[in-house]
C-alpha cells in the first residue's frame, strides 16, 4: 500500500499553503515535513510540489492529493460504523470542478445545508462547462458539474437539469446598435461578450440564427464581470436567466430575441467509490436542482 | 523588421478562435493562413500555437500577440494624424490583466464610456492582485490592475486608490460559530472562504489579529460565488465593500469586526509606449477611480 504518512504531508503542505503551517497542523518539525515530501518524490520518481510561495502541486501531486481525499471519504464512512477509529475529525475537503455560471448562481443555495451539516470544506475548481470533465479524467477532482453526459471510467453521471441562458444587452447598447430592430445580421456586426476561449455559446447562438463567420467580442472570464459589461453597454451576451432576473425586471438589461433562449444541460459526475458522503451530496443536489434548474 | 503578414495571421487565428474564421477575416484561403503560421514558426524556431480546438497561443505566441496589439495601438495614433493610412478600421483589442474583485465591481462602470467611444475590445485576463504583474513582465498584456506599485521595465504605474474589504458572514453562521461574540480565537476555529491559492487576505487578517497557524477554509475562485458562499453560511470571508453594500444593508451579511476593514491599494500599470489610446484610457481610469475607490 501507499505510505499515507508521506501523502498526508503533501496534503497538509498544499492545504495549509506552506511547510510551516503544515508542520504546525501535523505536529512535526518543518524539516520533518520537508523530508517526507522528498521521500515521496523519491518513491514516485517525480516532483510532487513546485516550490513556489505558496507551494503548488504538480500534475502528479494533484492526482495524489485527490486520491488522499478519496481515501479520507472512505475512512469517514468506516468511522461512522466503528466510532473508536475516529481521531477527532478534521473536516473533509472535497474537490469539485464546476462551471463559473453555476458557482455564480444556483450552486451555493443547493449545497449550503449539506456542507454545514456534514462539516465539509469545498475546493472549487472553475472550469468551463465543456471542459470540466478533463479534470475528472485526470483524477484531479472528486466530482464535477459540466455539460457532458458521458461519465469517465470509475464515475457516475446524474442529470441535474439545464441552465437557461438569454441573449441580453443594455437599452443604450440596443438603441446604438439595433436602431431598426434586432436582426441576426445586426447582431453579427455589433460587439459581443465572450467568457473565455472555451466559451462558444455566443458563436453557436449566431450560427443557430444562420450567421457564419467571425465577430468582434470582448473577453471577460468572470461571471459577475460579464453581467457588468453587458449592463454597462460593452456588448451583447448570453447570461444565465437566474443571474439577471433583477436586471431584467428593472429594465437595466433587455432580452434581444425573447423567443430564443439557450438551455445548457448540466450533469453531476462523481466517483463511483466516493463513499456515503458523496452519495448524500448527490441526493441533495438532485433535489435542489429540481427547483433551481430548468427541466 | 518583423513580417507583420505572418503576425497578423497569428492574431487572426487566436482572435477568431480558428483557422477557418481567421481565413474569412483575412480574405485568404485556410491553407494560406496555415502556411503563414508555419512560416512564422520556422522563423522563430518554436511553435506559436497549440493546435487544439480552439487554437491556443504558446507562451511565445502570446508575447508576439501582445506585440501585434502594441503596434496596432501605435498605428492608430498615426492614422489620426495621417487619415489616408486608415484602412477602414477593425476595432482595437487591448489585453488587460485584472484582479477578479475589480472586474466584479468598479471596472466596468469606470471604462464603459471609453470603450464605447473609441471602439476598443477588451481581453480580460483574471489574475490575483498580487500576481497580475507577472503577465505584464512576460509581455502578455498591455496593461494591468494589481496591488504592486513598482512598474516593470518599459511600463508606468499610477495609483488608483484602494479597494476596501470587510470581514463578513451570514447571521446564521455568526449565531452558530460566535455565540459569545466574535473573538480572534473563535474566528480561527471557524471555516473561512479563500479565493484561491494566491489569496492571503484571510491569512493576513488573522495574523493582524494575533492568530497564528492554519485554519479551515473553502476555496472558491469566483467573486460572485464567494459572496454566495458567505451569505449561504459556508464560512466567513473578506469581501469588497463595493460588492456587498446591498447584502449588508438588507442584513443578509453582517460585518464581524466593523472597526477593522482591510484596504488593498490598486495600481494601473501600462506600457510607456502604448500610444495615445492607452494614455486616454489611463486618464479616464484615474478620474473614475477617484469616485469608486477609497483614498
XYZ file of C-alpha atoms in Angstrom:
590
model
C 0.000 0.000 0.000
C 0.950 3.634 -0.344
C 2.688 5.332 2.551
C -0.059 7.625 3.849
C 2.312 9.462 6.190
C 4.015 10.838 3.100
C 0.767 11.559 1.285
C -0.662 13.329 4.346
C 2.408 15.569 4.413
C 1.768 16.508 0.798
C -1.901 17.210 1.539
C -1.015 19.344 4.566
C 1.545 21.452 2.680
C -0.938 22.197 -0.103
C -3.988 22.676 2.114
C -2.097 24.886 4.575
C -0.292 26.742 1.770
C 3.152 26.264 3.245
C 5.598 23.987 5.032
C 5.496 25.998 8.245
C 1.736 25.800 8.694
C 1.704 22.160 7.545
C 4.248 21.339 10.258
C 2.037 23.036 12.864
C -1.028 21.061 11.796
C 0.856 17.746 11.636
C 2.682 18.364 14.913
C 6.047 17.841 13.220
C 9.112 19.978 12.640
C 9.323 21.785 9.334
C 12.339 19.737 8.288
C 10.442 16.510 9.023
C 7.667 17.651 6.675
C 10.257 18.540 4.080
C 11.875 15.105 4.442
C 8.553 13.379 3.894
C 7.912 15.306 0.696
C 11.404 14.464 -0.571
C 10.902 10.805 0.276
C 7.565 10.795 -1.540
C 9.218 12.331 -4.605
C 11.988 9.745 -4.468
C 9.370 6.965 -4.370
C 7.283 8.239 -7.279
C 10.369 9.360 -9.194
C 8.963 12.818 -9.963
C 8.406 16.151 -8.222
C 5.028 16.398 -6.479
C 5.348 20.056 -5.487
C 6.529 23.195 -7.221
C 8.490 25.074 -4.521
C 6.763 28.427 -5.047
C 5.083 30.610 -2.438
C 2.686 29.014 -1.719
C 3.829 25.530 -2.834
C 1.770 24.252 -5.775
C 1.151 20.580 -6.543
C 2.466 19.264 -9.868
C 0.048 17.311 -12.098
C 1.124 14.127 -10.352
C 0.844 15.890 -6.976
C -2.747 16.840 -7.721
C -3.627 13.242 -8.563
C -2.080 12.041 -5.328
C -3.993 14.714 -3.396
C -7.250 13.701 -4.947
C -6.507 10.102 -4.009
C -5.857 11.160 -0.395
C -9.209 12.948 -0.336
C -10.973 9.896 -1.770
C -9.393 7.657 0.871
C -10.426 10.112 3.607
C -14.031 9.994 2.413
C -13.998 6.197 2.609
C -12.388 6.368 6.080
C -15.159 8.679 7.138
C -17.785 6.041 6.278
C -15.874 3.475 8.308
C -15.601 5.827 11.285
C -19.385 6.074 11.290
C -19.537 2.298 11.765
C -16.513 1.923 14.061
C -16.530 5.035 16.240
C -13.306 4.018 18.016
C -11.416 4.716 14.792
C -12.405 8.370 14.884
C -9.377 10.509 15.585
C -11.206 13.684 16.461
C -12.009 14.653 12.971
C -10.615 17.268 10.670
C -13.399 18.433 8.346
C -13.295 16.702 4.930
C -12.142 18.502 1.804
C -13.980 17.782 -1.411
C -12.511 18.997 -4.712
C -15.206 19.875 -7.245
C -14.786 21.202 -10.791
C -17.678 23.489 -11.672
C -18.555 25.995 -14.382
C -18.363 29.636 -13.295
C -22.020 30.353 -14.046
C -23.217 27.567 -11.735
C -20.935 28.821 -8.973
C -22.299 32.340 -9.533
C -25.947 31.238 -9.315
C -27.539 28.003 -8.026
C -24.619 26.092 -6.501
C -24.296 27.733 -3.052
C -28.012 27.525 -2.126
C -28.087 23.913 -3.372
C -25.249 22.652 -1.172
C -25.299 25.046 1.827
C -27.204 22.777 4.230
C -25.154 19.762 3.238
C -21.817 21.494 3.901
C -22.882 22.946 7.239
C -24.437 19.652 8.381
C -21.502 17.401 7.445
C -18.532 19.689 8.144
C -17.321 19.520 4.562
C -14.910 22.061 3.064
C -15.159 22.600 -0.689
C -12.251 23.210 -3.061
C -13.883 24.702 -6.124
C -12.007 24.499 -9.396
C -13.631 26.712 -12.004
C -13.744 25.172 -15.481
C -15.906 25.878 -18.486
C -18.895 23.543 -18.673
C -17.444 21.863 -21.750
C -14.040 21.028 -20.255
C -14.608 20.279 -16.528
C -14.667 16.564 -17.230
C -10.981 16.653 -18.176
C -10.189 17.352 -14.509
C -12.236 14.337 -13.525
C -10.475 12.112 -16.052
C -7.087 13.369 -14.820
C -8.087 12.340 -11.299
C -7.775 15.911 -10.029
C -11.297 16.311 -8.632
C -13.782 14.065 -6.852
C -16.790 15.423 -8.663
C -17.701 17.797 -11.443
C -20.627 19.866 -12.736
C -20.434 20.029 -16.524
C -22.395 19.879 -19.764
C -21.163 16.439 -20.886
C -23.338 13.460 -20.031
C -20.968 10.542 -20.524
C -19.126 9.632 -17.313
C -15.400 8.877 -17.253
C -14.212 5.430 -16.132
C -14.952 4.823 -12.454
C -17.523 7.601 -12.225
C -21.274 8.030 -12.488
C -23.202 10.919 -14.018
C -26.609 12.244 -12.990
C -28.715 14.723 -14.998
C -29.405 17.866 -12.930
C -31.476 19.871 -15.425
C -30.451 22.805 -17.567
C -29.326 26.390 -17.087
C -31.347 28.708 -19.291
C -29.353 31.481 -20.978
C -30.880 34.563 -22.528
C -29.242 36.910 -25.033
C -29.309 40.349 -23.433
C -27.885 43.850 -23.788
C -28.370 47.252 -22.169
C -31.064 49.633 -23.504
C -28.339 52.120 -24.573
C -26.474 49.392 -26.489
C -29.684 48.328 -28.223
C -30.505 51.905 -29.198
C -26.994 52.379 -30.611
C -26.579 49.081 -32.475
C -30.102 47.980 -33.362
C -31.975 51.160 -34.317
C -34.183 49.213 -36.754
C -34.660 46.115 -34.586
C -32.569 43.098 -33.597
C -31.739 41.090 -36.714
C -29.184 38.280 -36.984
C -27.066 40.393 -39.337
C -27.088 43.385 -36.962
C -26.140 41.080 -34.065
C -23.169 39.742 -36.018
C -21.900 43.287 -36.594
C -22.132 44.500 -33.002
C -19.593 43.559 -30.315
C -20.388 40.517 -28.189
C -19.010 39.442 -24.814
C -17.413 36.003 -24.578
C -16.416 34.386 -21.270
C -13.159 32.859 -22.480
C -11.546 30.874 -25.281
C -13.571 27.759 -24.343
C -16.900 29.574 -24.440
C -18.752 29.020 -27.709
C -22.264 29.924 -26.544
C -22.279 33.180 -28.495
C -20.732 31.529 -31.579
C -23.362 28.775 -31.556
C -26.149 31.270 -30.955
C -25.163 33.258 -34.040
C -24.818 30.040 -36.038
C -28.310 28.987 -34.935
C -29.529 32.298 -36.369
C -27.874 31.484 -39.678
C -24.897 33.842 -39.257
C -21.491 32.441 -40.226
C -18.035 33.947 -39.870
C -16.196 35.875 -37.187
C -17.486 38.630 -34.986
C -15.994 41.219 -32.639
C -16.010 40.396 -28.937
C -14.686 41.356 -25.516
C -13.214 38.534 -23.437
C -14.312 38.505 -19.790
C -13.573 35.390 -17.716
C -15.732 36.445 -14.722
C -19.472 35.772 -14.359
C -20.129 38.945 -12.437
C -17.852 40.981 -14.728
C -19.772 39.549 -17.677
C -23.057 40.909 -16.323
C -21.429 44.272 -15.517
C -20.074 44.543 -19.057
C -23.486 43.759 -20.591
C -25.314 46.247 -18.369
C -22.508 48.778 -18.981
C -23.223 48.628 -22.718
C -19.936 46.998 -23.832
C -21.690 44.332 -25.868
C -24.424 41.724 -26.013
C -24.033 38.319 -24.406
C -25.789 35.168 -23.264
C -26.259 35.229 -19.490
C -27.970 32.782 -17.130
C -31.576 33.777 -16.520
C -31.008 33.009 -12.816
C -28.298 35.659 -12.610
C -30.052 38.631 -14.199
C -33.670 38.330 -13.047
C -33.261 41.638 -11.162
C -31.570 43.455 -14.072
C -34.286 42.267 -16.488
C -37.115 43.262 -14.109
C -35.589 46.722 -13.587
C -35.009 47.181 -17.326
C -31.207 47.525 -16.916
C -30.904 44.616 -19.335
C -33.272 43.784 -22.178
C -33.669 40.451 -23.910
C -32.789 40.606 -27.602
C -34.791 37.713 -29.022
C -37.178 36.604 -26.266
C -38.335 33.518 -28.143
C -34.811 32.073 -28.376
C -33.342 31.104 -25.009
C -30.447 28.617 -24.947
C -30.647 25.714 -22.491
C -27.332 24.189 -21.398
C -27.848 20.788 -19.742
C -25.787 20.139 -16.631
C -24.636 16.801 -15.250
C -23.161 15.895 -11.879
C -20.257 13.485 -12.201
C -18.866 11.748 -9.137
C -16.628 8.813 -8.293
C -18.439 5.519 -8.059
C -16.404 4.719 -4.915
C -16.779 8.097 -3.293
C -18.293 6.856 -0.057
C -21.571 7.657 1.633
C -20.823 11.367 1.935
C -20.601 11.859 -1.830
C -23.793 9.787 -2.198
C -25.628 12.013 0.261
C -24.367 15.159 -1.508
C -25.577 13.723 -4.823
C -29.083 13.117 -3.463
C -29.265 16.630 -2.000
C -28.009 18.206 -5.240
C -30.584 16.389 -7.354
C -33.367 17.550 -5.019
C -32.159 21.182 -5.047
C -31.579 21.227 -8.810
C -35.206 20.259 -9.403
C -36.201 23.644 -8.004
C -33.318 25.739 -9.320
C -32.741 24.431 -12.848
C -34.931 24.049 -15.927
C -36.277 20.576 -16.816
C 11.580 44.365 -39.259
C 9.173 41.585 -38.352
C 6.919 40.204 -41.045
C 3.548 41.556 -39.978
C 1.683 39.446 -42.538
C 2.714 36.423 -40.509
C 1.980 38.053 -37.162
C -1.447 39.202 -38.348
C -2.256 35.619 -39.305
C -1.380 34.512 -35.771
C -3.539 37.281 -34.274
C -6.470 36.399 -36.521
C -6.342 32.674 -35.684
C -6.334 33.392 -31.943
C -8.854 36.242 -32.031
C -11.236 34.356 -34.337
C -10.695 31.080 -32.430
C -9.908 29.032 -35.515
C -8.190 28.851 -38.901
C -11.461 28.872 -40.846
C -12.775 32.092 -39.321
C -9.306 33.678 -39.495
C -9.190 32.930 -43.212
C -12.591 34.597 -43.667
C -11.486 37.719 -41.833
C -8.160 37.947 -43.670
C -9.723 37.179 -47.045
C -7.316 34.266 -47.576
C -7.705 30.527 -48.040
C -7.398 28.385 -44.940
C -4.240 26.761 -46.274
C -2.665 30.175 -46.852
C -3.295 31.052 -43.192
C -1.841 27.719 -42.166
C 1.248 28.342 -44.328
C 1.796 31.730 -42.703
C 1.673 30.235 -39.227
C 4.143 27.521 -40.250
C 6.459 30.093 -41.784
C 6.273 32.194 -38.603
C 7.157 29.131 -36.547
C 10.060 28.329 -38.855
C 11.362 31.900 -38.415
C 11.129 31.986 -34.631
C 12.212 28.367 -34.342
C 9.394 27.433 -31.927
C 5.674 26.666 -32.055
C 3.482 29.743 -31.637
C 0.167 27.868 -31.496
C -1.061 24.745 -29.762
C -3.274 23.052 -32.364
C -6.248 22.492 -30.052
C -9.891 23.494 -30.618
C -9.752 26.461 -30.442
C -6.027 27.003 -31.179
C -4.187 28.400 -28.161
C -1.081 30.591 -28.330
C 2.078 29.211 -26.734
C 3.965 31.466 -24.302
C 5.969 32.829 -27.216
C 2.759 33.155 -29.244
C 1.218 35.296 -26.516
C 4.209 37.627 -26.476
C 4.034 38.021 -30.233
C 0.282 38.719 -29.991
C 0.818 41.365 -27.400
C 3.447 42.945 -29.610
C 0.972 42.983 -32.525
C -1.578 44.728 -30.312
C 1.004 47.277 -29.181
C 1.954 48.029 -32.785
C -1.726 48.387 -33.728
C -2.214 50.948 -30.961
C 0.714 52.978 -32.283
C -0.647 52.688 -35.838
C -3.940 54.014 -34.599
C -2.260 57.196 -33.354
C -0.598 57.640 -36.726
C -3.898 57.141 -38.568
C -5.332 60.007 -36.565
C -2.584 62.232 -37.992
C -2.445 60.730 -41.495
C -6.043 59.787 -42.289
C -5.078 58.311 -45.681
C -3.396 55.455 -43.815
C -6.676 54.364 -42.295
C -7.754 51.049 -43.779
C -11.320 51.130 -42.567
C -10.548 50.086 -39.103
C -11.053 46.895 -37.185
C -11.719 47.781 -33.528
C -8.580 47.561 -31.362
C -8.068 44.737 -28.893
C -6.472 45.601 -25.561
C -5.281 42.782 -23.287
C -5.583 43.710 -19.613
C -4.718 41.607 -16.565
C -7.047 42.444 -13.692
C -7.968 41.017 -10.299
C -11.346 39.298 -10.170
C -12.756 41.604 -7.484
C -12.097 44.718 -9.583
C -13.734 43.078 -12.587
C -16.706 42.169 -10.386
C -17.143 45.706 -9.045
C -15.759 49.058 -10.243
C -14.033 48.187 -13.547
C -16.984 48.121 -15.988
C -18.502 51.477 -14.929
C -15.029 53.050 -14.973
C -14.194 52.107 -18.576
C -17.630 51.817 -20.249
C -17.667 55.248 -21.905
C -14.094 54.913 -23.050
C -14.690 51.550 -24.765
C -17.894 52.638 -26.466
C -16.351 55.941 -27.588
C -13.135 54.501 -29.013
C -14.325 51.141 -30.412
C -11.970 49.175 -28.175
C -12.444 45.469 -27.420
C -11.063 44.265 -24.112
C -9.404 40.900 -23.489
C -9.560 40.487 -19.726
C -7.125 38.096 -18.099
C -8.104 37.435 -14.494
C -5.159 37.275 -12.099
C -4.920 37.702 -8.363
C -3.965 41.247 -7.384
C -0.594 40.024 -6.159
C 0.442 38.231 -9.348
C -1.018 40.206 -12.290
C 2.271 41.991 -12.816
C 3.889 38.730 -13.901
C 1.750 38.844 -17.056
C 2.984 42.350 -17.727
C 6.605 41.333 -17.233
C 6.119 38.364 -19.560
C 4.810 40.771 -22.212
C 1.441 39.031 -22.360
C -0.748 42.051 -21.561
C -0.682 45.754 -22.414
C -1.842 46.870 -19.000
C -2.638 45.510 -15.574
C -4.586 46.369 -12.421
C -2.739 44.973 -9.421
C -1.624 45.622 -5.870
C 2.087 46.097 -6.627
C 3.308 49.650 -7.093
C 6.662 49.164 -8.780
C 6.392 49.153 -12.597
C 8.186 46.593 -14.758
C 10.739 47.785 -17.315
C 9.132 49.825 -20.087
C 5.955 50.489 -18.133
C 4.485 53.177 -15.884
C 2.336 52.711 -12.790
C -0.367 55.040 -11.490
C -2.031 54.798 -8.058
C -5.800 54.346 -8.416
C -6.831 54.181 -4.771
C -7.737 51.184 -2.651
C -10.470 48.571 -2.526
C -11.870 48.300 0.979
C -12.577 44.770 2.174
C -14.752 43.904 5.145
C -14.819 40.613 7.042
C -18.397 39.362 6.819
C -20.537 36.292 7.459
C -24.218 35.390 7.425
C -26.312 35.896 10.580
C -26.865 32.104 10.815
C -23.112 31.463 10.591
C -22.446 34.050 13.291
C -25.080 32.537 15.591
C -23.573 29.064 15.109
C -19.876 29.891 15.375
C -19.713 33.007 17.556
C -22.376 32.535 20.223
C -20.318 34.566 22.700
C -19.109 37.220 20.274
C -16.515 37.435 17.503
C -13.070 36.890 19.016
C -9.846 36.245 17.085
C -9.652 32.724 18.571
C -13.232 31.909 17.560
C -12.563 33.242 14.041
C -9.536 30.995 13.711
C -11.640 27.941 14.605
C -14.498 28.577 12.175
C -14.277 27.870 8.446
C -13.189 30.730 6.200
C -13.573 31.212 2.462
C -10.429 31.818 0.422
C -10.470 32.869 -3.233
C -7.568 30.701 -4.379
C -4.050 29.591 -3.548
C -2.706 33.103 -4.231
C -5.196 34.789 -1.913
C -3.717 35.561 1.508
C -6.187 38.255 2.612
C -7.800 35.954 5.190
C -4.422 34.670 6.387
C -3.098 38.203 6.861
C -6.299 39.303 8.550
C -5.998 36.540 11.150
C -2.304 37.341 11.598
C -3.181 41.000 12.158
C -5.498 39.806 14.948
C -2.626 37.902 16.532
C -3.741 34.436 15.411
C -1.015 32.172 14.018
C -1.243 28.736 12.438
C -3.537 27.082 9.940
C -7.287 27.358 9.662
C -10.038 25.522 7.796
C -11.261 27.088 4.572
C -13.324 26.571 1.428
C -11.643 27.510 -1.849
C -13.815 29.489 -4.253
C -12.149 31.141 -7.259
C -15.205 33.219 -8.269
C -16.086 36.662 -6.866
C -19.814 36.119 -7.135
C -19.533 32.547 -5.815
C -17.514 33.931 -2.878
C -20.381 36.249 -1.904
C -22.927 33.438 -2.360
C -20.895 31.151 -0.114
C -20.624 33.798 2.615
C -24.335 34.633 2.503
C -25.118 30.894 2.344
C -23.339 30.418 5.684
C -20.399 28.303 4.433
C -17.829 30.475 6.160
C -16.573 33.977 6.862
C -14.542 35.922 4.344
C -13.188 39.312 3.338
C -15.292 40.806 0.546
C -15.101 44.153 -1.244
C -17.388 46.687 0.393
C -18.480 47.778 -3.113
C -19.782 44.289 -3.856
C -21.927 43.657 -0.772
C -23.476 47.044 0.044
C -26.922 45.565 -0.667
C -26.347 42.388 1.356
C -25.069 44.436 4.332
C -27.995 46.876 4.133
C -30.512 44.012 3.983
C -28.804 42.187 6.849
C -28.012 39.101 4.700
C -24.375 39.656 5.608
C -23.061 41.089 8.849
C -19.671 42.637 9.448
C -17.630 40.740 12.025
C -15.265 43.416 13.313
C -16.538 46.741 11.951
C -13.532 48.696 13.138
C -11.120 46.547 11.103
C -11.538 46.915 7.342
C -8.640 45.912 5.072
C -7.622 48.324 2.308
C -5.872 46.817 -0.717
C -4.172 49.507 -2.828
C -4.542 49.147 -6.581
C -2.199 50.400 -9.298
C -2.702 50.729 -13.032
C 0.344 49.582 -14.973
C 0.638 50.323 -18.680
C 3.270 50.347 -21.375
C 5.172 53.568 -21.669
C 4.941 53.309 -25.472
C 1.276 52.355 -25.558
C 0.130 55.191 -27.750
C -2.442 57.886 -27.203
C -5.302 55.433 -26.736
C -3.708 53.869 -23.663
C -2.927 57.359 -22.342
C -6.567 58.411 -22.731
C -7.751 55.223 -21.015
C -5.338 55.931 -18.153
C -6.696 59.448 -17.649
C -10.292 58.200 -17.682
C -9.487 55.393 -15.239
C -7.829 57.744 -12.769
C -10.852 60.065 -12.861
C -13.336 57.198 -12.386
C -11.273 55.558 -9.623
C -11.420 58.783 -7.606
C -15.141 58.225 -7.180
C -15.198 54.434 -6.951
C -12.182 53.596 -4.801
C -11.027 54.610 -1.326
C -8.280 57.231 -0.971
